[in-house]
PDB file of C-alpha atoms in Angstrom:
ATOM      1  CA  MET A   1     -10.947 -15.552 -44.549  1.00 57.00           C
ATOM      2  CA  LYS A   2      -8.441 -13.574 -42.647  1.00 66.00           C
ATOM      3  CA  LYS A   3     -11.406 -11.685 -40.882  1.00 67.00           C
ATOM      4  CA  ILE A   4     -13.478 -14.192 -40.094  1.00 68.00           C
ATOM      5  CA  THR A   5     -10.841 -16.246 -37.904  1.00 69.00           C
ATOM      6  CA  LEU A   6      -9.719 -12.880 -36.359  1.00 62.00           C
ATOM      7  CA  LEU A   7     -13.221 -12.247 -36.079  1.00 57.00           C
ATOM      8  CA  CYS A   8     -13.812 -15.714 -34.342  1.00 56.00           C
ATOM      9  CA  LEU A   9     -10.522 -15.271 -32.465  1.00 55.00           C
ATOM     10  CA  LEU A  10     -12.045 -11.811 -30.683  1.00 52.00           C
ATOM     11  CA  LEU A  11     -14.718 -13.171 -30.023  1.00 50.00           C
ATOM     12  CA  SER A  12     -13.784 -16.590 -28.193  1.00 53.00           C
ATOM     13  CA  ILE A  13     -11.634 -14.253 -25.876  1.00 52.00           C
ATOM     14  CA  ILE A  14     -14.460 -11.822 -25.028  1.00 49.00           C
ATOM     15  CA  ALA A  15     -16.422 -14.992 -24.083  1.00 47.00           C
ATOM     16  CA  MET A  16     -14.183 -16.792 -22.061  1.00 46.00           C
ATOM     17  CA  SER A  17     -13.635 -13.179 -20.189  1.00 44.00           C
ATOM     18  CA  ALA A  18     -17.469 -12.845 -19.740  1.00 44.00           C
ATOM     19  CA  ASN A  19     -16.630 -16.806 -17.682  1.00 49.00           C
ATOM     20  CA  ALA A  20     -14.345 -15.469 -15.154  1.00 51.00           C
ATOM     21  CA  GLN A  21     -13.696 -17.232 -12.117  1.00 79.00           C
ATOM     22  CA  TYR A  22     -12.991 -14.500  -9.857  1.00 87.00           C
ATOM     23  CA  LYS A  23     -15.199 -11.896  -8.236  1.00 89.00           C
ATOM     24  CA  LYS A  24     -15.167  -8.771  -6.245  1.00 92.00           C
ATOM     25  CA  GLY A  25     -14.525  -9.870  -2.371  1.00 91.00           C
ATOM     26  CA  ASP A  26     -12.972 -13.564  -3.179  1.00 93.00           C
ATOM     27  CA  ILE A  27      -9.208 -13.129  -0.974  1.00 95.00           C
ATOM     28  CA  GLU A  28      -6.300 -15.694  -1.526  1.00 95.00           C
ATOM     29  CA  LEU A  29      -3.739 -16.572   0.553  1.00 96.00           C
ATOM     30  CA  GLU A  30      -0.384 -17.533  -1.636  1.00 95.00           C
ATOM     31  CA  GLY A  31       2.517 -18.445  -1.148  1.00 93.00           C
ATOM     32  CA  GLU A  32       5.650 -18.328  -3.859  1.00 92.00           C
ATOM     33  CA  VAL A  33       9.204 -19.444  -3.630  1.00 94.00           C
ATOM     34  CA  SER A  34      11.317 -17.305  -5.709  1.00 90.00           C
ATOM     35  CA  TYR A  35      15.027 -17.547  -7.325  1.00 87.00           C
ATOM     36  CA  THR A  36      16.739 -13.702  -8.890  1.00 81.00           C
ATOM     37  CA  ASN A  37      19.430 -12.760  -9.997  1.00 77.00           C
ATOM     38  CA  ILE A  38      19.744  -9.790 -10.460  1.00 68.00           C
ATOM     39  CA  GLU A  39      23.326  -7.916 -11.195  1.00 67.00           C
ATOM     40  CA  GLY A  40      25.111 -10.833 -11.058  1.00 74.00           C
ATOM     41  CA  ILE A  41      23.732 -11.439  -7.624  1.00 74.00           C
ATOM     42  CA  ASN A  42      21.705 -14.735  -6.625  1.00 82.00           C
ATOM     43  CA  SER A  43      19.024 -14.777  -3.925  1.00 81.00           C
ATOM     44  CA  TYR A  44      16.089 -16.938  -2.857  1.00 89.00           C
ATOM     45  CA  LYS A  45      12.898 -15.628  -1.297  1.00 89.00           C
ATOM     46  CA  ILE A  46      10.265 -17.445  -0.357  1.00 94.00           C
ATOM     47  CA  ALA A  47       6.802 -15.140   0.531  1.00 93.00           C
ATOM     48  CA  PRO A  48       3.909 -15.382   1.262  1.00 96.00           C
ATOM     49  CA  GLU A  49       0.428 -12.916   0.466  1.00 95.00           C
ATOM     50  CA  VAL A  50      -3.057 -12.254   0.382  1.00 97.00           C
ATOM     51  CA  ASN A  51      -5.051 -11.031  -2.390  1.00 96.00           C
ATOM     52  CA  ILE A  52      -8.098  -9.708  -2.169  1.00 97.00           C
ATOM     53  CA  PHE A  53     -10.372  -8.936  -5.400  1.00 96.00           C
ATOM     54  CA  LEU A  54     -11.751  -5.570  -6.391  1.00 97.00           C
ATOM     55  CA  SER A  55     -13.512  -6.888  -9.477  1.00 94.00           C
ATOM     56  CA  GLU A  56     -13.175 -10.548 -11.691  1.00 92.00           C
ATOM     57  CA  HIS A  57     -10.039  -8.844 -13.186  1.00 93.00           C
ATOM     58  CA  TRP A  58      -8.319  -6.355 -10.311  1.00 96.00           C
ATOM     59  CA  ALA A  59      -6.598  -7.538  -7.374  1.00 96.00           C
ATOM     60  CA  ILE A  60      -4.484  -5.876  -4.379  1.00 97.00           C
ATOM     61  CA  GLU A  61      -2.025  -7.911  -2.497  1.00 96.00           C
ATOM     62  CA  ALA A  62      -0.125  -7.794   0.432  1.00 97.00           C
ATOM     63  CA  GLY A  63       2.959  -9.885   1.495  1.00 96.00           C
ATOM     64  CA  ILE A  64       6.238  -9.994   3.796  1.00 96.00           C
ATOM     65  CA  SER A  65       9.296 -12.298   3.194  1.00 93.00           C
ATOM     66  CA  LEU A  66      11.697 -14.137   3.563  1.00 92.00           C
ATOM     67  CA  SER A  67      14.853 -13.480   0.976  1.00 85.00           C
ATOM     68  CA  GLY A  68      18.608 -13.972   0.924  1.00 81.00           C
ATOM     69  CA  ASN A  69      21.723 -15.581  -0.853  1.00 78.00           C
ATOM     70  CA  ASP A  70      23.999 -15.812   2.122  1.00 76.00           C
ATOM     71  CA  ASP A  71      22.116 -14.323   5.181  1.00 80.00           C
ATOM     72  CA  CYS A  72      18.525 -13.970   5.623  1.00 86.00           C
ATOM     73  CA  HIS A  73      16.479 -10.397   5.122  1.00 86.00           C
ATOM     74  CA  PHE A  74      13.262  -9.396   6.182  1.00 92.00           C
ATOM     75  CA  GLY A  75      10.977  -7.484   3.556  1.00 93.00           C
ATOM     76  CA  ILE A  76       6.657  -6.356   3.472  1.00 95.00           C
ATOM     77  CA  SER A  77       5.593  -5.287  -0.096  1.00 95.00           C
ATOM     78  CA  VAL A  78       2.456  -4.110  -1.660  1.00 97.00           C
ATOM     79  CA  GLY A  79       0.938  -4.254  -5.327  1.00 97.00           C
ATOM     80  CA  ALA A  80      -1.300  -5.343  -7.587  1.00 97.00           C
ATOM     81  CA  SER A  81      -2.802  -7.787 -10.633  1.00 96.00           C
ATOM     82  CA  TYR A  82      -4.792  -7.567 -13.712  1.00 96.00           C
ATOM     83  CA  TYR A  83      -5.844 -11.005 -14.032  1.00 94.00           C
ATOM     84  CA  LEU A  84      -7.129 -11.737 -18.007  1.00 94.00           C
ATOM     85  CA  PRO A  85      -8.174 -14.554 -18.513  1.00 94.00           C
ATOM     86  CA  ILE A  86      -6.684 -16.510 -21.957  1.00 92.00           C
ATOM     87  CA  ILE A  87      -8.979 -19.734 -21.561  1.00 90.00           C
ATOM     88  CA  SER A  88     -10.463 -21.775 -19.049  1.00 86.00           C
ATOM     89  CA  LYS A  89      -9.067 -21.780 -16.129  1.00 90.00           C
ATOM     90  CA  LEU A  90      -5.735 -20.169 -16.950  1.00 94.00           C
ATOM     91  CA  TYR A  91      -5.333 -16.552 -16.832  1.00 95.00           C
ATOM     92  CA  PHE A  92      -2.225 -14.173 -17.481  1.00 96.00           C
ATOM     93  CA  ALA A  93      -2.154 -11.827 -14.983  1.00 95.00           C
ATOM     94  CA  PRO A  94       0.880  -8.873 -14.631  1.00 95.00           C
ATOM     95  CA  SER A  95       1.592  -8.134 -10.929  1.00 94.00           C
ATOM     96  CA  LEU A  96       3.570  -4.803 -10.405  1.00 96.00           C
ATOM     97  CA  LYS A  97       4.791  -4.442  -6.878  1.00 94.00           C
ATOM     98  CA  ALA A  98       6.922  -2.425  -4.149  1.00 95.00           C
ATOM     99  CA  GLU A  99       8.270  -4.235  -1.739  1.00 92.00           C
ATOM    100  CA  ILE A 100      10.982  -2.880   1.002  1.00 92.00           C
ATOM    101  CA  ILE A 101      13.545  -5.096   1.938  1.00 87.00           C
ATOM    102  CA  PHE A 102      15.060  -4.062   5.945  1.00 87.00           C
ATOM    103  CA  GLY A 103      18.314  -4.840   6.942  1.00 75.00           C
ATOM    104  CA  ASP A 104      19.980  -3.283   4.037  1.00 70.00           C
ATOM    105  CA  GLU A 105      17.575  -0.607   3.436  1.00 74.00           C
ATOM    106  CA  ASN A 106      16.876  -2.788  -0.273  1.00 83.00           C
ATOM    107  CA  TRP A 107      14.010  -0.969  -2.204  1.00 89.00           C
ATOM    108  CA  ALA A 108      12.212  -1.473  -5.200  1.00 89.00           C
ATOM    109  CA  VAL A 109       9.388  -1.130  -7.791  1.00 94.00           C
ATOM    110  CA  GLY A 110       8.784  -3.857 -10.536  1.00 92.00           C
ATOM    111  CA  LEU A 111       6.177  -5.654 -13.213  1.00 94.00           C
ATOM    112  CA  GLN A 112       6.450  -9.698 -13.562  1.00 91.00           C
ATOM    113  CA  PRO A 113       4.128 -11.290 -15.727  1.00 94.00           C
ATOM    114  CA  LYS A 114       2.455 -14.279 -14.395  1.00 94.00           C
ATOM    115  CA  LEU A 115       0.438 -17.303 -15.715  1.00 96.00           C
ATOM    116  CA  ILE A 116      -2.274 -18.703 -13.325  1.00 95.00           C
ATOM    117  CA  TYR A 117      -4.013 -22.019 -13.903  1.00 95.00           C
ATOM    118  CA  GLU A 118      -7.021 -23.370 -11.682  1.00 93.00           C
ATOM    119  CA  LEU A 119      -6.599 -26.505 -10.268  1.00 93.00           C
ATOM    120  CA  THR A 120      -9.808 -26.722  -8.712  1.00 91.00           C
ATOM    121  CA  GLU A 121     -12.672 -23.918  -7.305  1.00 90.00           C
ATOM    122  CA  HIS A 122     -10.393 -23.259  -4.685  1.00 92.00           C
ATOM    123  CA  LEU A 123      -6.475 -24.341  -5.178  1.00 95.00           C
ATOM    124  CA  SER A 124      -4.463 -22.423  -7.630  1.00 95.00           C
ATOM    125  CA  THR A 125      -0.419 -22.241  -8.952  1.00 96.00           C
ATOM    126  CA  ASN A 126       0.976 -19.877 -10.445  1.00 95.00           C
ATOM    127  CA  LEU A 127       4.448 -19.173 -12.297  1.00 95.00           C
ATOM    128  CA  GLY A 128       6.459 -15.832 -12.547  1.00 92.00           C
ATOM    129  CA  ILE A 129       8.841 -15.162 -15.459  1.00 88.00           C
ATOM    130  CA  GLY A 130      10.580 -11.659 -16.422  1.00 88.00           C
ATOM    131  CA  TYR A 131      10.669  -8.727 -13.862  1.00 86.00           C
ATOM    132  CA  LEU A 132      10.537  -5.246 -15.011  1.00 91.00           C
ATOM    133  CA  GLY A 133      11.951  -2.496 -12.241  1.00 89.00           C
ATOM    134  CA  TYR A 134      13.540   0.309 -10.549  1.00 91.00           C
ATOM    135  CA  GLY A 135      15.141   0.269  -7.204  1.00 89.00           C
ATOM    136  CA  GLU A 136      18.440   0.340  -4.855  1.00 85.00           C
ATOM    137  CA  ILE A 137      19.907  -2.843  -5.008  1.00 75.00           C
ATOM    138  CA  ASN A 138      23.762  -2.020  -2.701  1.00 72.00           C
ATOM    139  CA  GLY A 139      23.052   1.330  -2.348  1.00 75.00           C
ATOM    140  CA  ALA A 140      23.304   0.914  -6.372  1.00 76.00           C
ATOM    141  CA  ASN A 141      20.669   2.417  -8.036  1.00 82.00           C
ATOM    142  CA  THR A 142      19.605  -0.042 -10.466  1.00 80.00           C
ATOM    143  CA  PHE A 143      17.290  -0.134 -13.738  1.00 82.00           C
ATOM    144  CA  HIS A 144      16.278  -4.080 -14.598  1.00 76.00           C
ATOM    145  CA  PHE A 145      14.524  -5.846 -17.735  1.00 82.00           C
ATOM    146  CA  GLY A 146      15.328  -9.833 -17.930  1.00 76.00           C
ATOM    147  CA  ILE A 147      13.469 -12.366 -18.992  1.00 77.00           C
ATOM    148  CA  THR A 148      14.681 -15.397 -16.985  1.00 72.00           C
ATOM    149  CA  ASP A 149      16.473 -13.106 -14.032  1.00 76.00           C
ATOM    150  CA  GLN A 150      13.411 -13.941 -12.003  1.00 83.00           C
ATOM    151  CA  LEU A 151      11.662 -17.195 -11.676  1.00 90.00           C
ATOM    152  CA  SER A 152       9.144 -17.744  -9.436  1.00 92.00           C
ATOM    153  CA  TRP A 153       6.205 -20.700  -8.778  1.00 95.00           C
ATOM    154  CA  GLY A 154       3.287 -20.828  -5.960  1.00 95.00           C
ATOM    155  CA  ILE A 155       0.288 -21.897  -5.107  1.00 96.00           C
ATOM    156  CA  ALA A 156      -2.649 -20.162  -3.702  1.00 96.00           C
ATOM    157  CA  TYR A 157      -5.705 -20.819  -1.805  1.00 96.00           C
ATOM    158  CA  LYS A 158      -9.512 -18.839  -2.811  1.00 93.00           C
ATOM    159  CA  PHE A 159     -11.978 -18.790   0.161  1.00 88.00           C
TER     160      PHE A 159
END
């Protein structure tokens, strides 16, 4: 009985993957707000970005950001995401990004998992929780892993 249940679950996941809503050539404009607490430093970030889909699962992304706690810093980022359909209109999308923040010359490379839900054909929302990364913050090299240390929410429009 367990084998049949597992087989049905696997076939359902494969069938849902075949109904992917994203396709090669889609362009998505996204705006994201995030809160981070790394090494005891709290910061907030507003980050618009553009995602270009290379296939129904892979997207490359580039963006700019304004971040800070007491002062404001400008940054740029590039990365890639893999969109894995969970159920209709809901995706799990781990995102690997490299970011440089000017002013303090901070940089980071990190992986953040996201859940993405398509509200309409063109509009979606996402929630990111957690972070695994390495970088230089305030002159010190850091490796960081945390579940609740980085929270982000965004909304995107797909062309």
